[in-house]
Short mmCIF file of C-alpha atoms in Angstrom, two decimals:
data_model
loop_
_atom_site.label_atom_id
_atom_site.label_comp_id
_atom_site.label_asym_id
_atom_site.label_seq_id
_atom_site.Cartn_x
_atom_site.Cartn_y
_atom_site.Cartn_z
CA MET P 285 118.05 83.52 100.41
CA VAL P 286 117.64 85.49 103.60
CA GLY P 287 114.48 85.42 105.72
CA HIS P 288 113.36 88.29 107.97
CA GLU P 289 116.77 88.69 109.63
CA SER P 290 119.26 91.29 108.50
CA TYR P 291 122.05 90.70 106.01
CA PRO P 292 125.60 90.04 107.22
CA ASP P 293 127.19 92.37 104.61
CA TRP P 294 126.66 94.23 101.32
CA GLU P 295 127.68 91.23 99.27
CA ALA P 296 124.80 89.25 100.79
CA VAL P 297 122.39 92.11 100.02
CA TYR P 298 123.57 92.09 96.41
CA ARG P 299 123.53 88.29 95.97
CA ASP P 300 120.04 87.95 97.44
CA ASN P 301 118.49 90.77 95.39
CA VAL P 302 120.38 91.19 92.11
CA ASP P 303 118.34 88.60 90.18
CA ARG P 304 115.05 90.11 91.35
CA VAL P 305 116.08 93.66 90.41
CA TYR P 306 117.56 92.55 87.08
CA ARG P 307 114.42 90.58 86.10
CA LEU P 308 112.27 93.59 86.96
CA MET P 309 114.41 95.92 84.87
CA PHE P 310 114.62 93.48 81.96
CA CYS P 311 110.84 93.07 82.01
CA LYS P 312 110.41 96.84 81.79
CA VAL P 313 113.11 97.75 79.25
CA GLY P 314 113.23 94.55 77.20
CA ASN P 315 116.96 94.38 76.56
CA ARG P 316 119.92 93.01 78.46
CA PRO P 317 122.39 95.94 78.24
CA ASP P 318 119.93 98.51 79.59
CA ALA P 319 118.64 96.11 82.24
CA GLU P 320 122.19 95.44 83.44
CA ASP P 321 123.02 99.16 83.54
CA LEU P 322 119.82 99.99 85.39
CA THR P 323 120.37 97.16 87.88
CA ALA P 324 123.85 98.47 88.64
CA GLU P 325 122.43 101.97 88.99
CA VAL P 326 119.84 100.74 91.52
CA PHE P 327 122.50 99.15 93.72
CA LEU P 328 124.80 102.17 93.44
CA ALA P 329 121.97 104.51 94.40
CA ALA P 330 120.98 102.30 97.34
CA LEU P 331 124.50 101.71 98.63
CA ARG P 332 124.90 104.84 100.75
CA PRO P 333 121.43 105.33 102.31
CA LEU P 334 120.54 101.66 102.85
CA ARG P 335 121.43 100.12 106.21
CA VAL P 336 122.83 96.58 106.11
CA SER P 337 121.16 96.08 109.51
CA ALA P 338 117.73 96.49 107.89
CA SER P 339 115.62 93.35 107.60
CA ALA P 340 115.44 91.54 104.26
CA PRO P 341 111.85 92.77 103.56
CA GLU P 342 112.92 96.36 104.32
CA VAL P 343 115.89 96.03 101.98
CA ARG P 344 113.67 94.62 99.22
CA ALA P 345 111.13 97.43 99.66
CA TYR P 346 113.90 100.04 99.54
CA LEU P 347 115.44 98.47 96.43
CA LEU P 348 112.01 98.45 94.74
CA ALA P 349 111.52 102.14 95.54
CA THR P 350 115.03 102.87 94.24
CA ALA P 351 114.32 100.83 91.10
CA ARG P 352 111.16 102.89 90.51
CA THR P 353 113.18 106.10 90.71
CA VAL P 354 115.96 104.79 88.45
CA LEU P 355 113.43 103.52 85.92
CA ALA P 356 111.60 106.86 85.92
CA GLY P 357 114.86 108.61 85.10
CA TYR P 358 115.55 106.12 82.32
CA TRP P 359 112.15 106.69 80.69
CA ARG P 360 112.43 110.44 81.12
CA ASN P 361 115.79 110.38 79.30
CA THR P 362 114.71 107.84 76.69
CA LEU P 363 111.18 108.90 75.80
CA GLY P 364 110.72 112.21 77.52
CA ARG P 365 108.03 110.65 79.67
CA GLU P 366 108.28 109.50 83.26
CA ILE P 367 106.87 106.03 83.87
CA THR P 368 107.15 104.99 87.50
CA THR P 369 104.76 102.04 87.45
CA LEU P 370 106.38 98.74 88.36
CA ALA P 371 103.37 96.54 89.13
CA GLU P 372 102.09 94.39 86.27
CA ASN P 373 98.46 95.47 86.65
CA ASP P 374 99.07 99.24 86.88
CA GLU P 375 98.72 101.31 83.75
CA PRO P 376 99.80 104.94 83.43
CA VAL P 377 96.89 107.21 82.63
CA PRO P 378 97.76 110.33 80.64
CA THR P 379 96.65 113.60 82.17
CA GLU P 380 94.49 115.98 80.17
CA THR P 381 97.50 118.13 79.34
CA GLU P 382 99.43 115.10 78.04
CA ALA P 383 96.47 114.07 75.90
CA SER P 384 96.10 117.53 74.38
CA ALA P 385 98.60 119.55 72.34
CA PRO P 386 102.18 118.24 72.39
CA SER P 387 104.77 120.40 74.13
CA GLY P 388 108.23 119.85 75.60
CA ALA P 389 109.71 116.36 75.78
CA PRO P 390 106.33 114.55 75.69
CA GLY P 391 105.45 116.59 72.62
CA GLN P 392 108.73 115.73 70.96
CA ALA P 393 108.13 112.05 71.73
CA ALA P 394 104.63 112.29 70.21
CA LEU P 395 106.04 113.90 67.05
CA ILE P 396 108.73 111.23 66.72
CA LEU P 397 106.19 108.45 67.27
CA ALA P 398 104.02 109.98 64.54
CA GLU P 399 106.95 109.76 62.09
CA LEU P 400 107.60 106.07 62.75
CA PRO P 401 106.13 103.25 60.66
CA GLU P 402 102.96 101.80 62.20
CA ARG P 403 104.53 98.62 63.64
CA TYR P 404 107.40 100.55 65.21
CA ARG P 405 105.00 103.10 66.67
CA ARG P 406 102.71 100.40 68.01
CA ILE P 407 105.46 98.38 69.73
CA LEU P 408 106.78 101.51 71.46
CA GLN P 409 103.29 102.56 72.51
CA LEU P 410 102.55 99.14 73.94
CA ARG P 411 105.87 98.78 75.74
CA PHE P 412 106.54 102.26 77.04
CA LEU P 413 103.30 104.21 77.09
CA GLU P 414 100.97 101.37 78.05
CA SER P 415 103.59 99.54 80.19
CA CYS P 416 102.97 96.16 78.55
CA SER P 417 105.50 93.40 79.03
CA ILE P 418 107.31 92.22 75.92
CA ARG P 419 105.14 89.10 75.99
CA GLU P 420 101.91 91.16 76.16
CA ALA P 421 103.09 93.44 73.35
CA ALA P 422 103.95 90.43 71.19
CA ALA P 423 100.49 88.97 71.78
CA ALA P 424 98.81 92.28 70.92
CA LEU P 425 100.79 92.50 67.69
CA GLY P 426 100.31 88.83 66.85
CA VAL P 427 104.06 88.14 66.65
CA THR P 428 106.56 86.03 68.57
CA VAL P 429 108.31 87.43 71.63
CA THR P 430 111.62 87.30 69.77
CA TYR P 431 110.22 89.30 66.87
CA ALA P 432 108.67 91.81 69.28
CA LYS P 433 112.14 92.33 70.80
CA VAL P 434 113.58 92.89 67.33
CA LEU P 435 110.79 95.34 66.49
CA GLN P 436 111.36 97.23 69.73
CA HIS P 437 115.11 97.44 69.09
CA ARG P 438 114.62 98.68 65.53
CA ALA P 439 111.92 101.13 66.59
CA LEU P 440 114.11 102.63 69.32
CA ARG P 441 117.04 102.87 66.93
CA ARG P 442 114.84 104.61 64.32
CA ALA P 443 113.38 106.95 66.96
CA ALA P 444 116.91 107.88 68.04
CA GLN P 445 117.80 108.65 64.42
CA LEU P 446 114.72 110.86 64.11
CA MET P 447 115.69 112.68 67.31
CA GLU P 448 119.15 113.39 65.87
CA VAL P 449 117.60 114.81 62.69
CA ASP P 450 115.30 117.09 64.74
CA ARG P 451 118.23 118.56 66.70
#
């Protein structure tokens, strides 16, 4: 681990920060393949603009900002809703227009959620609309973390099938 000094090279930047970025992404998306892809995307996006001469705290702050942007793009593509909150205690608050009549991608997401079975709908709402961790969602549903992961996977797969039917 590096203190406040700068990193000697890009490999040191990666080694010191990859676990932190991966854990953050895994916590937000709940599955290994997506978390790995998003982690790689964060480092690729940060590679060109980030200075190796920056201090370790500056690098971490930049990687967090980059992770927020990458995650927002992921949610926009996955659910049609941008979620840029990375802190555990922050919760996205829908605007009045989001809460009213569905339109565009958020509207399509709302229609697909409405077609899902209750447990599938609830796990997706908890995880992606209320930004709960997988552990928090499992507690809210009264199931194990492992079962919550299975529910989330099945719900996303079913939602993807519904999206294909709507096209």
